PDB file of C-alpha atoms in Angstrom:
ATOM      1  CA  UNK A   7     128.901  40.465 100.376  1.00 59.00           C
ATOM      2  CA  UNK A   8     131.447  42.087 101.932  1.00 90.00           C
ATOM      3  CA  UNK A   9     135.381  40.871 100.132  1.00 97.00           C
ATOM      4  CA  UNK A  10     137.562  39.065 102.728  1.00 98.00           C
ATOM      5  CA  UNK A  11     139.914  41.723 104.467  1.00 98.00           C
ATOM      6  CA  UNK A  12     143.045  42.028 102.997  1.00 98.00           C
ATOM      7  CA  UNK A  13     144.381  44.018 106.355  1.00 98.00           C
ATOM      8  CA  UNK A  14     143.706  41.013 108.278  1.00 98.00           C
ATOM      9  CA  UNK A  15     146.943  38.468 108.832  1.00 98.00           C
ATOM     10  CA  UNK A  16     145.099  35.548 108.294  1.00 98.00           C
ATOM     11  CA  UNK A  17     143.901  36.447 104.581  1.00 98.00           C
ATOM     12  CA  UNK A  18     146.504  38.533 103.625  1.00 98.00           C
ATOM     13  CA  UNK A  19     148.286  35.539 104.603  1.00 98.00           C
ATOM     14  CA  UNK A  20     146.180  33.236 102.138  1.00 98.00           C
ATOM     15  CA  UNK A  21     146.714  35.652  99.515  1.00 98.00           C
ATOM     16  CA  UNK A  22     150.047  34.812 100.084  1.00 98.00           C
ATOM     17  CA  UNK A  23     150.363  31.294 100.418  1.00 98.00           C
ATOM     18  CA  UNK A  24     148.080  31.241  96.900  1.00 98.00           C
ATOM     19  CA  UNK A  25     150.579  33.476  94.878  1.00 98.00           C
ATOM     20  CA  UNK A  26     153.617  31.379  96.718  1.00 98.00           C
ATOM     21  CA  UNK A  27     151.193  28.372  94.870  1.00 98.00           C
ATOM     22  CA  UNK A  28     152.959  30.465  90.896  1.00 98.00           C
ATOM     23  CA  UNK A  29     155.491  29.037  89.571  1.00 98.00           C
ATOM     24  CA  UNK A  30     157.296  30.463  86.666  1.00 98.00           C
ATOM     25  CA  UNK A  31     155.465  28.098  84.025  1.00 97.00           C
ATOM     26  CA  UNK A  32     151.966  28.571  85.345  1.00 98.00           C
ATOM     27  CA  UNK A  33     149.444  29.150  82.735  1.00 98.00           C
ATOM     28  CA  UNK A  34     146.521  31.821  83.095  1.00 98.00           C
ATOM     29  CA  UNK A  35     143.704  30.393  82.441  1.00 97.00           C
ATOM     30  CA  UNK A  36     142.007  33.229  80.384  1.00 97.00           C
ATOM     31  CA  UNK A  37     144.389  37.248  79.463  1.00 95.00           C
ATOM     32  CA  UNK A  38     147.368  38.038  77.068  1.00 93.00           C
ATOM     33  CA  UNK A  39     149.252  38.118  80.285  1.00 96.00           C
ATOM     34  CA  UNK A  40     152.335  35.630  81.968  1.00 98.00           C
ATOM     35  CA  UNK A  41     152.585  35.017  85.115  1.00 98.00           C
ATOM     36  CA  UNK A  42     155.566  37.361  85.343  1.00 98.00           C
ATOM     37  CA  UNK A  43     153.852  39.994  84.276  1.00 98.00           C
ATOM     38  CA  UNK A  44     151.015  39.185  86.018  1.00 98.00           C
ATOM     39  CA  UNK A  45     153.251  39.767  89.603  1.00 98.00           C
ATOM     40  CA  UNK A  46     153.736  42.440  88.599  1.00 98.00           C
ATOM     41  CA  UNK A  47     150.577  43.928  87.034  1.00 98.00           C
ATOM     42  CA  UNK A  48     149.830  43.607  90.835  1.00 98.00           C
ATOM     43  CA  UNK A  49     151.978  45.372  91.726  1.00 98.00           C
ATOM     44  CA  UNK A  50     151.738  48.694  90.558  1.00 97.00           C
ATOM     45  CA  UNK A  51     148.910  49.222  92.277  1.00 96.00           C
ATOM     46  CA  UNK A  52     150.933  49.386  95.044  1.00 98.00           C
ATOM     47  CA  UNK A  53     153.232  51.548  93.691  1.00 97.00           C
ATOM     48  CA  UNK A  54     150.318  54.540  93.413  1.00 96.00           C
ATOM     49  CA  UNK A  55     150.520  53.455  96.924  1.00 96.00           C
ATOM     50  CA  UNK A  56     153.890  54.159  98.553  1.00 96.00           C
ATOM     51  CA  UNK A  57     156.328  54.526  95.402  1.00 93.00           C
ATOM     52  CA  UNK A  58     157.164  57.950  93.346  1.00 83.00           C
ATOM     53  CA  UNK A  59     156.642  55.987  90.230  1.00 88.00           C
ATOM     54  CA  UNK A  60     153.790  56.617  88.928  1.00 88.00           C
ATOM     55  CA  UNK A  61     152.264  60.240  87.531  1.00 88.00           C
ATOM     56  CA  UNK A  62     149.242  61.535  89.247  1.00 89.00           C
ATOM     57  CA  UNK A  63     146.302  61.589  86.750  1.00 90.00           C
ATOM     58  CA  UNK A  64     145.132  65.831  85.943  1.00 89.00           C
ATOM     59  CA  UNK A  65     141.706  67.092  87.975  1.00 90.00           C
ATOM     60  CA  UNK A  66     139.652  66.229  84.006  1.00 92.00           C
ATOM     61  CA  UNK A  67     141.000  63.163  84.159  1.00 90.00           C
ATOM     62  CA  UNK A  68     140.658  62.268  87.841  1.00 90.00           C
ATOM     63  CA  UNK A  69     137.124  63.903  87.958  1.00 91.00           C
ATOM     64  CA  UNK A  70     136.324  61.368  84.850  1.00 92.00           C
ATOM     65  CA  UNK A  71     137.581  58.691  86.507  1.00 91.00           C
ATOM     66  CA  UNK A  72     136.263  59.228  90.196  1.00 92.00           C
ATOM     67  CA  UNK A  73     133.010  59.442  88.119  1.00 92.00           C
ATOM     68  CA  UNK A  74     132.785  57.027  85.349  1.00 92.00           C
ATOM     69  CA  UNK A  75     135.723  53.637  87.027  1.00 92.00           C
ATOM     70  CA  UNK A  76     136.402  54.235  90.376  1.00 95.00           C
ATOM     71  CA  UNK A  77     132.652  52.181  91.370  1.00 94.00           C
ATOM     72  CA  UNK A  78     133.670  49.399  89.512  1.00 93.00           C
ATOM     73  CA  UNK A  79     137.556  49.604  90.937  1.00 94.00           C
ATOM     74  CA  UNK A  80     135.943  49.625  94.700  1.00 96.00           C
ATOM     75  CA  UNK A  81     132.440  48.113  94.816  1.00 96.00           C
ATOM     76  CA  UNK A  82     132.334  44.545  95.828  1.00 96.00           C
ATOM     77  CA  UNK A  83     131.309  42.900  92.560  1.00 95.00           C
ATOM     78  CA  UNK A  84     134.124  40.524  91.322  1.00 93.00           C
ATOM     79  CA  UNK A  85     136.595  41.790  87.627  1.00 92.00           C
ATOM     80  CA  UNK A  86     134.870  40.557  84.283  1.00 92.00           C
ATOM     81  CA  UNK A  87     136.750  38.228  82.252  1.00 93.00           C
ATOM     82  CA  UNK A  88     139.479  40.410  80.140  1.00 87.00           C
ATOM     83  CA  UNK A  89     138.503  43.299  81.260  1.00 86.00           C
ATOM     84  CA  UNK A  90     139.677  46.322  80.134  1.00 85.00           C
ATOM     85  CA  UNK A  91     142.768  47.706  81.639  1.00 87.00           C
ATOM     86  CA  UNK A  92     144.395  51.197  82.534  1.00 86.00           C
ATOM     87  CA  UNK A  93     147.412  51.518  80.553  1.00 85.00           C
ATOM     88  CA  UNK A  94     150.128  52.812  83.289  1.00 89.00           C
ATOM     89  CA  UNK A  95     148.715  48.245  84.550  1.00 93.00           C
ATOM     90  CA  UNK A  96     149.680  47.235  80.914  1.00 92.00           C
ATOM     91  CA  UNK A  97     152.832  45.557  81.136  1.00 96.00           C
ATOM     92  CA  UNK A  98     155.328  45.051  78.720  1.00 94.00           C
ATOM     93  CA  UNK A  99     158.957  41.902  77.830  1.00 95.00           C
ATOM     94  CA  UNK A 100     159.643  39.557  80.065  1.00 96.00           C
ATOM     95  CA  UNK A 101     159.321  40.516  83.962  1.00 97.00           C
ATOM     96  CA  UNK A 102     161.573  38.197  85.928  1.00 98.00           C
ATOM     97  CA  UNK A 103     159.223  35.840  88.468  1.00 98.00           C
ATOM     98  CA  UNK A 104     161.066  35.527  91.552  1.00 98.00           C
ATOM     99  CA  UNK A 105     161.443  38.879  91.145  1.00 98.00           C
ATOM    100  CA  UNK A 106     157.930  40.101  90.724  1.00 98.00           C
ATOM    101  CA  UNK A 107     157.018  38.314  93.502  1.00 98.00           C
ATOM    102  CA  UNK A 108     158.735  38.566  95.619  1.00 98.00           C
ATOM    103  CA  UNK A 109     157.789  42.008  95.703  1.00 98.00           C
ATOM    104  CA  UNK A 110     153.838  41.626  95.915  1.00 98.00           C
ATOM    105  CA  UNK A 111     154.424  39.902  98.437  1.00 98.00           C
ATOM    106  CA  UNK A 112     156.198  42.327 100.340  1.00 98.00           C
ATOM    107  CA  UNK A 113     153.461  45.656  99.111  1.00 98.00           C
ATOM    108  CA  UNK A 114     151.367  42.590 100.158  1.00 98.00           C
ATOM    109  CA  UNK A 115     152.541  42.799 103.966  1.00 98.00           C
ATOM    110  CA  UNK A 116     153.705  46.022 104.340  1.00 98.00           C
ATOM    111  CA  UNK A 117     149.572  46.723 103.726  1.00 98.00           C
ATOM    112  CA  UNK A 118     148.722  44.662 105.865  1.00 98.00           C
ATOM    113  CA  UNK A 119     151.164  45.147 109.316  1.00 98.00           C
ATOM    114  CA  UNK A 120     150.316  49.713 108.510  1.00 98.00           C
ATOM    115  CA  UNK A 121     146.131  48.484 108.966  1.00 98.00           C
ATOM    116  CA  UNK A 122     142.956  49.788 107.941  1.00 97.00           C
ATOM    117  CA  UNK A 123     143.210  52.413 110.190  1.00 98.00           C
ATOM    118  CA  UNK A 124     146.256  53.723 108.724  1.00 98.00           C
ATOM    119  CA  UNK A 125     143.924  53.395 105.005  1.00 98.00           C
ATOM    120  CA  UNK A 126     140.564  54.870 106.246  1.00 98.00           C
ATOM    121  CA  UNK A 127     140.097  59.000 104.426  1.00 97.00           C
ATOM    122  CA  UNK A 128     143.648  58.068 102.922  1.00 97.00           C
ATOM    123  CA  UNK A 129     143.378  59.589  99.334  1.00 95.00           C
ATOM    124  CA  UNK A 130     144.348  57.775  96.413  1.00 95.00           C
ATOM    125  CA  UNK A 131     146.239  57.765  93.419  1.00 92.00           C
ATOM    126  CA  UNK A 132     142.851  58.066  91.279  1.00 93.00           C
ATOM    127  CA  UNK A 133     139.453  58.499  92.940  1.00 95.00           C
ATOM    128  CA  UNK A 134     139.707  60.557  95.321  1.00 94.00           C
ATOM    129  CA  UNK A 135     139.518  59.453  99.188  1.00 96.00           C
ATOM    130  CA  UNK A 136     138.863  55.585 100.393  1.00 97.00           C
ATOM    131  CA  UNK A 137     137.782  54.387 103.346  1.00 97.00           C
ATOM    132  CA  UNK A 138     138.727  51.547 103.863  1.00 98.00           C
ATOM    133  CA  UNK A 139     135.843  49.758 102.377  1.00 97.00           C
ATOM    134  CA  UNK A 140     136.608  50.616  99.925  1.00 98.00           C
ATOM    135  CA  UNK A 141     141.215  50.020  99.488  1.00 98.00           C
ATOM    136  CA  UNK A 142     139.616  46.592 100.977  1.00 98.00           C
ATOM    137  CA  UNK A 143     138.109  46.087  97.784  1.00 98.00           C
ATOM    138  CA  UNK A 144     140.295  47.478  95.686  1.00 97.00           C
ATOM    139  CA  UNK A 145     144.016  45.458  96.943  1.00 98.00           C
ATOM    140  CA  UNK A 146     141.930  42.170  97.550  1.00 98.00           C
ATOM    141  CA  UNK A 147     138.836  41.981  94.853  1.00 97.00           C
ATOM    142  CA  UNK A 148     142.646  42.452  92.155  1.00 97.00           C
ATOM    143  CA  UNK A 149     144.223  40.597  93.719  1.00 98.00           C
ATOM    144  CA  UNK A 150     141.692  37.224  93.808  1.00 98.00           C
ATOM    145  CA  UNK A 151     140.878  38.290  90.043  1.00 97.00           C
ATOM    146  CA  UNK A 152     144.770  37.692  89.413  1.00 98.00           C
ATOM    147  CA  UNK A 153     145.213  34.240  91.069  1.00 98.00           C
ATOM    148  CA  UNK A 154     142.572  33.074  89.535  1.00 98.00           C
ATOM    149  CA  UNK A 155     143.559  33.785  85.860  1.00 98.00           C
ATOM    150  CA  UNK A 156     146.365  31.560  87.112  1.00 98.00           C
ATOM    151  CA  UNK A 157     144.754  28.868  89.099  1.00 98.00           C
ATOM    152  CA  UNK A 158     145.917  29.101  92.736  1.00 98.00           C
TER     153      UNK A 158
END
Protein backbone atom coordinates (compact mmCIF):
# COMPACT_ATOMS: atom_id res chain seq x y z
CA UNK A 1 0.00 0.00 0.00
CA UNK A 2 1.41 3.37 -0.99
CA UNK A 3 2.07 5.92 1.72
CA UNK A 4 0.29 9.29 1.56
CA UNK A 5 2.12 11.70 -0.73
CA UNK A 6 3.83 14.40 1.38
CA UNK A 7 4.32 16.43 -1.82
CA UNK A 8 0.52 16.79 -2.05
CA UNK A 9 -0.66 20.03 -0.42
CA UNK A 10 -3.56 18.34 1.39
CA UNK A 11 -1.28 15.68 2.87
CA UNK A 12 1.40 18.14 3.93
CA UNK A 13 -1.32 20.34 5.48
CA UNK A 14 -2.62 17.32 7.41
CA UNK A 15 0.89 16.60 8.70
CA UNK A 16 1.24 20.25 9.72
CA UNK A 17 -2.16 20.12 11.45
CA UNK A 18 -0.99 17.09 13.43
CA UNK A 19 2.25 18.92 14.28
CA UNK A 20 0.26 21.91 15.48
CA UNK A 21 -1.70 19.62 17.81
CA UNK A 22 1.49 19.07 19.81
CA UNK A 23 2.16 21.18 22.90
CA UNK A 24 5.35 21.66 24.91
CA UNK A 25 3.87 19.21 27.43
CA UNK A 26 2.90 16.44 24.99
CA UNK A 27 4.33 13.16 26.24
CA UNK A 28 5.63 10.31 24.12
CA UNK A 29 3.86 6.96 24.09
CA UNK A 30 7.27 5.30 23.78
CA UNK A 31 10.93 6.24 23.44
CA UNK A 32 13.32 8.60 25.19
CA UNK A 33 12.87 11.94 23.41
CA UNK A 34 10.73 14.77 24.66
CA UNK A 35 8.56 16.67 22.19
CA UNK A 36 11.11 19.42 21.47
CA UNK A 37 13.85 16.88 20.83
CA UNK A 38 11.53 14.91 18.54
CA UNK A 39 10.79 17.99 16.44
CA UNK A 40 14.51 18.76 16.17
CA UNK A 41 15.13 15.09 15.31
CA UNK A 42 12.66 15.30 12.42
CA UNK A 43 14.34 18.41 11.07
CA UNK A 44 17.66 16.57 10.70
CA UNK A 45 16.41 14.77 7.56
CA UNK A 46 15.55 18.15 6.04
CA UNK A 47 18.87 19.67 7.11
CA UNK A 48 20.55 16.91 5.11
CA UNK A 49 18.60 18.03 2.04
CA UNK A 50 18.73 21.81 2.39
CA UNK A 51 21.61 22.74 4.67
CA UNK A 52 25.30 21.95 4.47
CA UNK A 53 25.30 21.16 8.17
CA UNK A 54 26.01 17.43 8.36
CA UNK A 55 29.16 15.69 7.16
CA UNK A 56 28.48 13.34 4.27
CA UNK A 57 29.42 9.71 4.81
CA UNK A 58 32.63 8.49 3.19
CA UNK A 59 32.45 6.07 0.25
CA UNK A 60 32.59 2.94 2.42
CA UNK A 61 29.90 4.17 4.82
CA UNK A 62 27.68 5.29 1.94
CA UNK A 63 28.03 1.81 0.41
CA UNK A 64 27.02 0.26 3.73
CA UNK A 65 24.06 2.61 4.15
CA UNK A 66 22.86 1.95 0.59
CA UNK A 67 23.31 -1.80 0.98
CA UNK A 68 21.87 -2.38 4.44
CA UNK A 69 19.81 0.60 5.60
CA UNK A 70 18.33 2.32 2.54
CA UNK A 71 15.53 -0.16 1.87
CA UNK A 72 14.24 0.01 5.45
CA UNK A 73 14.16 3.82 5.24
CA UNK A 74 12.55 4.26 1.82
CA UNK A 75 10.12 1.33 1.70
CA UNK A 76 6.48 1.54 2.80
CA UNK A 77 6.81 -0.65 5.89
CA UNK A 78 6.35 1.39 9.10
CA UNK A 79 9.23 1.75 11.52
CA UNK A 80 9.14 -0.38 14.65
CA UNK A 81 8.86 1.35 18.00
CA UNK A 82 12.18 2.05 19.71
CA UNK A 83 14.17 1.35 16.54
CA UNK A 84 17.83 2.26 16.63
CA UNK A 85 18.65 5.64 15.11
CA UNK A 86 21.77 6.95 13.44
CA UNK A 87 24.01 9.06 15.70
CA UNK A 88 23.40 12.25 13.69
CA UNK A 89 19.68 11.98 14.53
CA UNK A 90 20.22 11.73 18.28
CA UNK A 91 19.21 15.03 19.87
CA UNK A 92 20.64 15.83 23.27
CA UNK A 93 19.73 18.67 25.57
CA UNK A 94 16.59 20.74 25.70
CA UNK A 95 15.15 22.29 22.56
CA UNK A 96 12.80 25.25 22.27
CA UNK A 97 9.45 23.73 21.32
CA UNK A 98 8.11 26.69 19.31
CA UNK A 99 11.36 27.19 17.39
CA UNK A 100 11.60 23.51 16.52
CA UNK A 101 7.93 23.22 15.58
CA UNK A 102 8.11 26.26 13.30
CA UNK A 103 11.35 25.06 11.74
CA UNK A 104 9.87 21.64 10.94
CA UNK A 105 6.72 23.19 9.47
CA UNK A 106 8.84 25.48 7.28
CA UNK A 107 10.76 22.47 5.97
CA UNK A 108 7.53 20.57 5.25
CA UNK A 109 6.12 23.58 3.37
CA UNK A 110 9.33 24.13 1.41
CA UNK A 111 9.45 20.49 0.36
CA UNK A 112 5.82 20.48 -0.71
CA UNK A 113 6.24 23.71 -2.66
CA UNK A 114 9.32 22.40 -4.49
CA UNK A 115 7.31 19.32 -5.39
CA UNK A 116 8.06 15.74 -6.21
CA UNK A 117 9.60 16.58 -9.59
CA UNK A 118 12.43 18.38 -7.75
CA UNK A 119 13.18 15.23 -5.78
CA UNK A 120 12.77 12.62 -8.53
CA UNK A 121 16.34 11.53 -9.25
CA UNK A 122 17.83 13.79 -6.56
CA UNK A 123 20.83 12.47 -4.65
CA UNK A 124 20.29 11.96 -0.96
CA UNK A 125 22.86 12.67 1.72
CA UNK A 126 23.31 9.00 2.61
CA UNK A 127 21.60 6.70 0.10
CA UNK A 128 22.53 7.91 -3.37
CA UNK A 129 19.93 8.85 -5.96
CA UNK A 130 16.32 8.34 -4.89
CA UNK A 131 13.16 8.50 -6.96
CA UNK A 132 10.16 10.59 -5.93
CA UNK A 133 8.43 7.65 -4.22
CA UNK A 134 11.50 6.86 -2.15
CA UNK A 135 11.81 10.51 -1.11
CA UNK A 136 8.13 10.59 -0.20
CA UNK A 137 8.47 7.45 1.89
CA UNK A 138 11.59 8.78 3.60
CA UNK A 139 9.84 12.02 4.58
CA UNK A 140 6.31 10.84 5.30
CA UNK A 141 7.12 7.61 7.11
CA UNK A 142 9.55 9.28 9.49
CA UNK A 143 7.23 12.17 10.34
CA UNK A 144 4.21 9.89 10.73
CA UNK A 145 6.17 7.53 12.99
CA UNK A 146 7.10 10.30 15.43
CA UNK A 147 3.77 12.13 15.34
CA UNK A 148 2.16 8.78 16.18
CA UNK A 149 4.76 8.33 18.94
CA UNK A 150 3.43 11.55 20.47
CA UNK A 151 -0.22 10.68 19.96
CA UNK A 152 -1.14 13.11 17.18
